[in-house]
Amino acid sequence: MLSIPRDLWVSIPGNGENRINTAHFFAEAEKTGSGPAAAVRTVHENFGVDVDAYVRFNFEGLISVVDALGGVPIELETSTGGLSPGIHVLDGESALAFVRDREGSDDFFRMAHGQIFIEALLRKMSDPRAWPLLPGAFISLIHHVDTDLAPWVWPRLLVAVLRSGPGGIDARIISREMVQGFTTAEGAQVLAPDWSRINPILFEMFAQ
């Protein structure tokens, strides 16, 4: 799992250079539903990574899944996201607030929060005591998800996640040491990728 800063300045197929998150925006503005494919193409052309499938879900989906699981406990070593050190059980609304929090305007904090939460969510799902709640969480999810994954893949994916657990996922972030901030001619504050530092991570994770 690789988290990419949304302000990363890259080549957008058919739209020149811009923030990486504009690939989805431009495509959706032109044709509804084309955003995920455009995002996949952008990742492939800039990172050289083949993306086999996409899953897109909205904020309501996150809230409903967390609530269906009865909340998700996270353990923090330091204060972050408005929470003190220790264990906190997040309901849907507080989980959304945590993963969206950027502690000012720093997107790197948001990515870190997202990975903290995903690991906590996987830990909750791997707990046998939560297994009776998984069907309800899945039903909540499918009402808010858009994906090109075949229906028969979902059970296999769930089993793989449960078997691997949170410690079985290689989670990385394109960190602030891998980018250089600069201002575009239009005055936008963006991040230029340092490929000499990013490419080794891509090779380690994807052998590409």
PDB file of C-alpha atoms in Angstrom, residues 20-201:
ATOM      1  CA  ILE A  20      -1.973  14.069  -9.376  1.00  0.00           C
ATOM      2  CA  ASN A  21      -5.469  14.297  -7.879  1.00  0.00           C
ATOM      3  CA  THR A  22      -6.654  16.393 -10.838  1.00  0.00           C
ATOM      4  CA  ALA A  23      -6.491  13.332 -13.109  1.00  0.00           C
ATOM      5  CA  HIS A  24      -9.695  12.022 -11.555  1.00  0.00           C
ATOM      6  CA  PHE A  25     -11.288  15.488 -11.451  1.00  0.00           C
ATOM      7  CA  PHE A  26     -10.627  16.359 -15.102  1.00  0.00           C
ATOM      8  CA  ALA A  27     -11.887  12.982 -16.332  1.00  0.00           C
ATOM      9  CA  GLU A  28     -15.066  13.126 -14.252  1.00  0.00           C
ATOM     10  CA  ALA A  29     -15.750  16.662 -15.494  1.00  0.00           C
ATOM     11  CA  GLU A  30     -15.545  15.391 -19.058  1.00  0.00           C
ATOM     12  CA  LYS A  31     -17.402  12.114 -18.544  1.00  0.00           C
ATOM     13  CA  THR A  32     -18.996  10.848 -15.349  1.00  0.00           C
ATOM     14  CA  GLY A  33     -17.485   7.571 -14.194  1.00  0.00           C
ATOM     15  CA  SER A  34     -14.206   7.947 -16.095  1.00  0.00           C
ATOM     16  CA  GLY A  35     -12.220   9.262 -13.128  1.00  0.00           C
ATOM     17  CA  PRO A  36     -10.860   5.949 -11.800  1.00  0.00           C
ATOM     18  CA  ALA A  37      -9.523   4.879 -15.200  1.00  0.00           C
ATOM     19  CA  ALA A  38      -7.814   8.253 -15.612  1.00  0.00           C
ATOM     20  CA  ALA A  39      -6.256   7.953 -12.157  1.00  0.00           C
ATOM     21  CA  VAL A  40      -5.017   4.446 -12.995  1.00  0.00           C
ATOM     22  CA  ARG A  41      -3.440   5.684 -16.249  1.00  0.00           C
ATOM     23  CA  THR A  42      -1.777   8.569 -14.438  1.00  0.00           C
ATOM     24  CA  VAL A  43      -0.259   6.294 -11.798  1.00  0.00           C
ATOM     25  CA  HIS A  44       0.970   3.891 -14.470  1.00  0.00           C
ATOM     26  CA  GLU A  45       2.537   6.553 -16.687  1.00  0.00           C
ATOM     27  CA  ASN A  46       4.320   8.334 -13.843  1.00  0.00           C
ATOM     28  CA  PHE A  47       5.194   5.482 -11.490  1.00  0.00           C
ATOM     29  CA  GLY A  48       5.409   2.594 -13.938  1.00  0.00           C
ATOM     30  CA  VAL A  49       3.125   0.541 -11.694  1.00  0.00           C
ATOM     31  CA  ASP A  50       0.392  -1.652 -13.147  1.00  0.00           C
ATOM     32  CA  VAL A  51      -2.831  -1.120 -11.197  1.00  0.00           C
ATOM     33  CA  ASP A  52      -4.985  -4.225 -11.560  1.00  0.00           C
ATOM     34  CA  ALA A  53      -8.189  -2.831 -10.088  1.00  0.00           C
ATOM     35  CA  TYR A  54      -9.651   0.153  -8.308  1.00  0.00           C
ATOM     36  CA  VAL A  55     -12.032   0.642  -5.397  1.00  0.00           C
ATOM     37  CA  ARG A  56     -13.656   4.035  -4.884  1.00  0.00           C
ATOM     38  CA  PHE A  57     -15.996   4.786  -2.006  1.00  0.00           C
ATOM     39  CA  ASN A  58     -17.392   7.939  -0.467  1.00  0.00           C
ATOM     40  CA  PHE A  59     -17.283   9.402   3.018  1.00  0.00           C
ATOM     41  CA  GLU A  60     -20.669   7.930   3.897  1.00  0.00           C
ATOM     42  CA  GLY A  61     -19.241   4.497   3.113  1.00  0.00           C
ATOM     43  CA  LEU A  62     -16.439   4.907   5.634  1.00  0.00           C
ATOM     44  CA  ILE A  63     -18.863   6.078   8.303  1.00  0.00           C
ATOM     45  CA  SER A  64     -21.309   3.234   7.722  1.00  0.00           C
ATOM     46  CA  VAL A  65     -18.640   0.498   7.680  1.00  0.00           C
ATOM     47  CA  VAL A  66     -17.032   1.698  10.913  1.00  0.00           C
ATOM     48  CA  ASP A  67     -20.400   1.964  12.633  1.00  0.00           C
ATOM     49  CA  ALA A  68     -21.397  -1.498  11.380  1.00  0.00           C
ATOM     50  CA  LEU A  69     -18.256  -2.866  13.045  1.00  0.00           C
ATOM     51  CA  GLY A  70     -19.179  -1.194  16.318  1.00  0.00           C
ATOM     52  CA  GLY A  71     -16.285   1.247  16.077  1.00  0.00           C
ATOM     53  CA  VAL A  72     -12.572   0.815  15.415  1.00  0.00           C
ATOM     54  CA  PRO A  73      -9.988   1.108  18.220  1.00  0.00           C
ATOM     55  CA  ILE A  74      -6.736   2.887  17.415  1.00  0.00           C
ATOM     56  CA  GLU A  75      -3.697   3.227  19.657  1.00  0.00           C
ATOM     57  CA  LEU A  76      -1.626   6.399  19.418  1.00  0.00           C
ATOM     58  CA  GLU A  77       1.848   6.859  20.842  1.00  0.00           C
ATOM     59  CA  THR A  78       1.711  10.654  20.518  1.00  0.00           C
ATOM     60  CA  SER A  79      -0.997  13.287  20.223  1.00  0.00           C
ATOM     61  CA  THR A  80      -2.270  13.602  16.657  1.00  0.00           C
ATOM     62  CA  GLY A  81      -5.476  14.343  14.838  1.00  0.00           C
ATOM     63  CA  GLY A  82      -6.890  16.054  17.898  1.00  0.00           C
ATOM     64  CA  LEU A  83      -6.502  12.866  19.956  1.00  0.00           C
ATOM     65  CA  SER A  84      -4.280  12.283  22.981  1.00  0.00           C
ATOM     66  CA  PRO A  85      -1.869   9.338  23.335  1.00  0.00           C
ATOM     67  CA  GLY A  86      -3.567   6.072  24.208  1.00  0.00           C
ATOM     68  CA  ILE A  87      -6.393   3.925  22.892  1.00  0.00           C
ATOM     69  CA  HIS A  88      -9.450   5.523  21.292  1.00  0.00           C
ATOM     70  CA  VAL A  89     -12.480   3.746  19.851  1.00  0.00           C
ATOM     71  CA  LEU A  90     -13.553   5.718  16.795  1.00  0.00           C
ATOM     72  CA  ASP A  91     -17.115   5.668  15.549  1.00  0.00           C
ATOM     73  CA  GLY A  92     -17.863   6.475  11.922  1.00  0.00           C
ATOM     74  CA  GLU A  93     -17.897  10.257  12.255  1.00  0.00           C
ATOM     75  CA  SER A  94     -14.747  10.428  14.387  1.00  0.00           C
ATOM     76  CA  ALA A  95     -12.955   7.998  12.056  1.00  0.00           C
ATOM     77  CA  LEU A  96     -13.742  10.241   9.088  1.00  0.00           C
ATOM     78  CA  ALA A  97     -12.512  13.297  10.987  1.00  0.00           C
ATOM     79  CA  PHE A  98      -9.287  11.475  11.892  1.00  0.00           C
ATOM     80  CA  VAL A  99      -8.400  10.327   8.372  1.00  0.00           C
ATOM     81  CA  ARG A 100      -9.220  13.734   6.872  1.00  0.00           C
ATOM     82  CA  ASP A 101      -7.264  15.732   9.451  1.00  0.00           C
ATOM     83  CA  ARG A 102      -4.127  17.324   8.031  1.00  0.00           C
ATOM     84  CA  GLU A 103      -2.963  19.199  11.157  1.00  0.00           C
ATOM     85  CA  GLY A 104      -3.039  22.534   9.374  1.00  0.00           C
ATOM     86  CA  SER A 105      -2.271  22.161   5.684  1.00  0.00           C
ATOM     87  CA  ASP A 106       0.156  19.239   5.787  1.00  0.00           C
ATOM     88  CA  ASP A 107      -0.999  16.384   3.566  1.00  0.00           C
ATOM     89  CA  PHE A 108       1.691  14.096   4.965  1.00  0.00           C
ATOM     90  CA  PHE A 109      -0.151  13.991   8.286  1.00  0.00           C
ATOM     91  CA  ARG A 110      -3.357  13.042   6.459  1.00  0.00           C
ATOM     92  CA  MET A 111      -1.622  10.146   4.718  1.00  0.00           C
ATOM     93  CA  ALA A 112      -0.104   8.961   7.992  1.00  0.00           C
ATOM     94  CA  HIS A 113      -3.509   9.147   9.679  1.00  0.00           C
ATOM     95  CA  GLY A 114      -5.022   7.156   6.829  1.00  0.00           C
ATOM     96  CA  GLN A 115      -2.505   4.366   7.208  1.00  0.00           C
ATOM     97  CA  ILE A 116      -2.877   4.313  10.996  1.00  0.00           C
ATOM     98  CA  PHE A 117      -6.609   3.914  10.562  1.00  0.00           C
ATOM     99  CA  ILE A 118      -6.380   1.246   7.842  1.00  0.00           C
ATOM    100  CA  GLU A 119      -4.071  -0.845  10.025  1.00  0.00           C
ATOM    101  CA  ALA A 120      -6.486  -0.438  12.940  1.00  0.00           C
ATOM    102  CA  LEU A 121      -9.423  -1.395  10.717  1.00  0.00           C
ATOM    103  CA  LEU A 122      -7.639  -4.538   9.524  1.00  0.00           C
ATOM    104  CA  ARG A 123      -6.791  -5.400  13.121  1.00  0.00           C
ATOM    105  CA  LYS A 124     -10.461  -5.078  14.060  1.00  0.00           C
ATOM    106  CA  MET A 125     -11.530  -7.230  11.108  1.00  0.00           C
ATOM    107  CA  SER A 126      -8.943  -9.873  12.035  1.00  0.00           C
ATOM    108  CA  ASP A 127     -10.343 -10.171  15.562  1.00  0.00           C
ATOM    109  CA  PRO A 128     -12.584 -13.283  15.711  1.00  0.00           C
ATOM    110  CA  ARG A 129     -14.940 -11.376  17.999  1.00  0.00           C
ATOM    111  CA  ALA A 130     -15.693  -9.017  15.105  1.00  0.00           C
ATOM    112  CA  TRP A 131     -16.328 -11.720  12.509  1.00  0.00           C
ATOM    113  CA  PRO A 132     -20.104 -11.868  13.136  1.00  0.00           C
ATOM    114  CA  LEU A 133     -20.190  -8.162  12.240  1.00  0.00           C
ATOM    115  CA  LEU A 134     -18.372  -8.525   8.913  1.00  0.00           C
ATOM    116  CA  PRO A 135     -21.445  -9.415   6.795  1.00  0.00           C
ATOM    117  CA  GLY A 136     -23.206  -6.270   7.982  1.00  0.00           C
ATOM    118  CA  ALA A 137     -20.108  -4.174   7.327  1.00  0.00           C
ATOM    119  CA  PHE A 138     -19.837  -5.645   3.831  1.00  0.00           C
ATOM    120  CA  ILE A 139     -23.479  -4.840   3.095  1.00  0.00           C
ATOM    121  CA  SER A 140     -22.878  -1.278   4.286  1.00  0.00           C
ATOM    122  CA  LEU A 141     -19.821  -1.026   2.055  1.00  0.00           C
ATOM    123  CA  ILE A 142     -21.394  -2.200  -1.196  1.00  0.00           C
ATOM    124  CA  HIS A 143     -23.960   0.594  -1.061  1.00  0.00           C
ATOM    125  CA  HIS A 144     -21.180   3.188  -1.203  1.00  0.00           C
ATOM    126  CA  VAL A 145     -18.518   1.558  -3.368  1.00  0.00           C
ATOM    127  CA  ASP A 146     -17.603   1.756  -7.042  1.00  0.00           C
ATOM    128  CA  THR A 147     -15.119  -0.827  -8.304  1.00  0.00           C
ATOM    129  CA  ASP A 148     -14.114  -2.909 -11.290  1.00  0.00           C
ATOM    130  CA  LEU A 149     -13.388  -5.925  -9.084  1.00  0.00           C
ATOM    131  CA  ALA A 150     -15.508  -8.923 -10.035  1.00  0.00           C
ATOM    132  CA  PRO A 151     -18.018  -9.949  -7.326  1.00  0.00           C
ATOM    133  CA  TRP A 152     -16.370 -13.334  -6.869  1.00  0.00           C
ATOM    134  CA  VAL A 153     -13.047 -11.646  -6.019  1.00  0.00           C
ATOM    135  CA  TRP A 154     -14.373  -9.951  -2.872  1.00  0.00           C
ATOM    136  CA  PRO A 155     -14.590 -13.095  -0.687  1.00  0.00           C
ATOM    137  CA  ARG A 156     -11.085 -14.153  -1.727  1.00  0.00           C
ATOM    138  CA  LEU A 157      -9.778 -10.666  -1.005  1.00  0.00           C
ATOM    139  CA  LEU A 158     -11.402 -10.657   2.430  1.00  0.00           C
ATOM    140  CA  VAL A 159      -9.876 -14.040   3.287  1.00  0.00           C
ATOM    141  CA  ALA A 160      -6.443 -12.825   2.141  1.00  0.00           C
ATOM    142  CA  VAL A 161      -6.750  -9.708   4.306  1.00  0.00           C
ATOM    143  CA  LEU A 162      -7.831 -11.712   7.349  1.00  0.00           C
ATOM    144  CA  ARG A 163      -4.970 -14.164   6.884  1.00  0.00           C
ATOM    145  CA  SER A 164      -2.307 -11.502   6.464  1.00  0.00           C
ATOM    146  CA  GLY A 165      -3.544  -9.239   9.239  1.00  0.00           C
ATOM    147  CA  PRO A 166      -2.379  -5.636   9.628  1.00  0.00           C
ATOM    148  CA  GLY A 167       1.250  -6.714   9.939  1.00  0.00           C
ATOM    149  CA  GLY A 168       1.172  -8.515   6.608  1.00  0.00           C
ATOM    150  CA  ILE A 169       0.698  -5.384   4.507  1.00  0.00           C
ATOM    151  CA  ASP A 170       3.669  -3.375   3.267  1.00  0.00           C
ATOM    152  CA  ALA A 171       2.483   0.193   3.904  1.00  0.00           C
ATOM    153  CA  ARG A 172       4.617   3.084   2.668  1.00  0.00           C
ATOM    154  CA  ILE A 173       4.226   6.826   2.146  1.00  0.00           C
ATOM    155  CA  ILE A 174       5.853   9.101  -0.390  1.00  0.00           C
ATOM    156  CA  SER A 175       7.309  11.225   2.375  1.00  0.00           C
ATOM    157  CA  ARG A 176       8.367  14.852   2.512  1.00  0.00           C
ATOM    158  CA  GLU A 177      11.985  13.725   1.993  1.00  0.00           C
ATOM    159  CA  MET A 178      11.004  12.384  -1.431  1.00  0.00           C
ATOM    160  CA  VAL A 179       9.555  15.630  -2.774  1.00  0.00           C
ATOM    161  CA  GLN A 180      10.486  19.269  -3.187  1.00  0.00           C
ATOM    162  CA  GLY A 181       7.942  22.015  -2.695  1.00  0.00           C
ATOM    163  CA  PHE A 182       7.705  24.721  -5.323  1.00  0.00           C
ATOM    164  CA  THR A 183       5.316  27.365  -6.636  1.00  0.00           C
ATOM    165  CA  THR A 184       3.924  27.104 -10.157  1.00  0.00           C
ATOM    166  CA  ALA A 185       3.708  30.042 -12.543  1.00  0.00           C
ATOM    167  CA  GLU A 186       0.035  30.312 -11.554  1.00  0.00           C
ATOM    168  CA  GLY A 187       0.958  30.595  -7.878  1.00  0.00           C
ATOM    169  CA  ALA A 188      -0.068  27.078  -6.778  1.00  0.00           C
ATOM    170  CA  GLN A 189       1.915  25.402  -3.993  1.00  0.00           C
ATOM    171  CA  VAL A 190       2.771  21.898  -5.227  1.00  0.00           C
ATOM    172  CA  LEU A 191       5.286  19.077  -4.726  1.00  0.00           C
ATOM    173  CA  ALA A 192       7.861  18.012  -7.296  1.00  0.00           C
ATOM    174  CA  PRO A 193       8.746  14.300  -7.069  1.00  0.00           C
ATOM    175  CA  ASP A 194      12.362  13.321  -6.446  1.00  0.00           C
ATOM    176  CA  TRP A 195      12.402  10.168  -8.541  1.00  0.00           C
ATOM    177  CA  SER A 196      15.893   9.237  -7.331  1.00  0.00           C
ATOM    178  CA  ARG A 197      14.309   8.645  -3.914  1.00  0.00           C
ATOM    179  CA  ILE A 198      10.906   7.390  -5.038  1.00  0.00           C
ATOM    180  CA  ASN A 199      12.056   4.796  -7.579  1.00  0.00           C
ATOM    181  CA  PRO A 200      13.890   2.579  -5.043  1.00  0.00           C
ATOM    182  CA  ILE A 201      10.660   2.356  -3.019  1.00  0.00           C
TER     183      ILE A 201
END
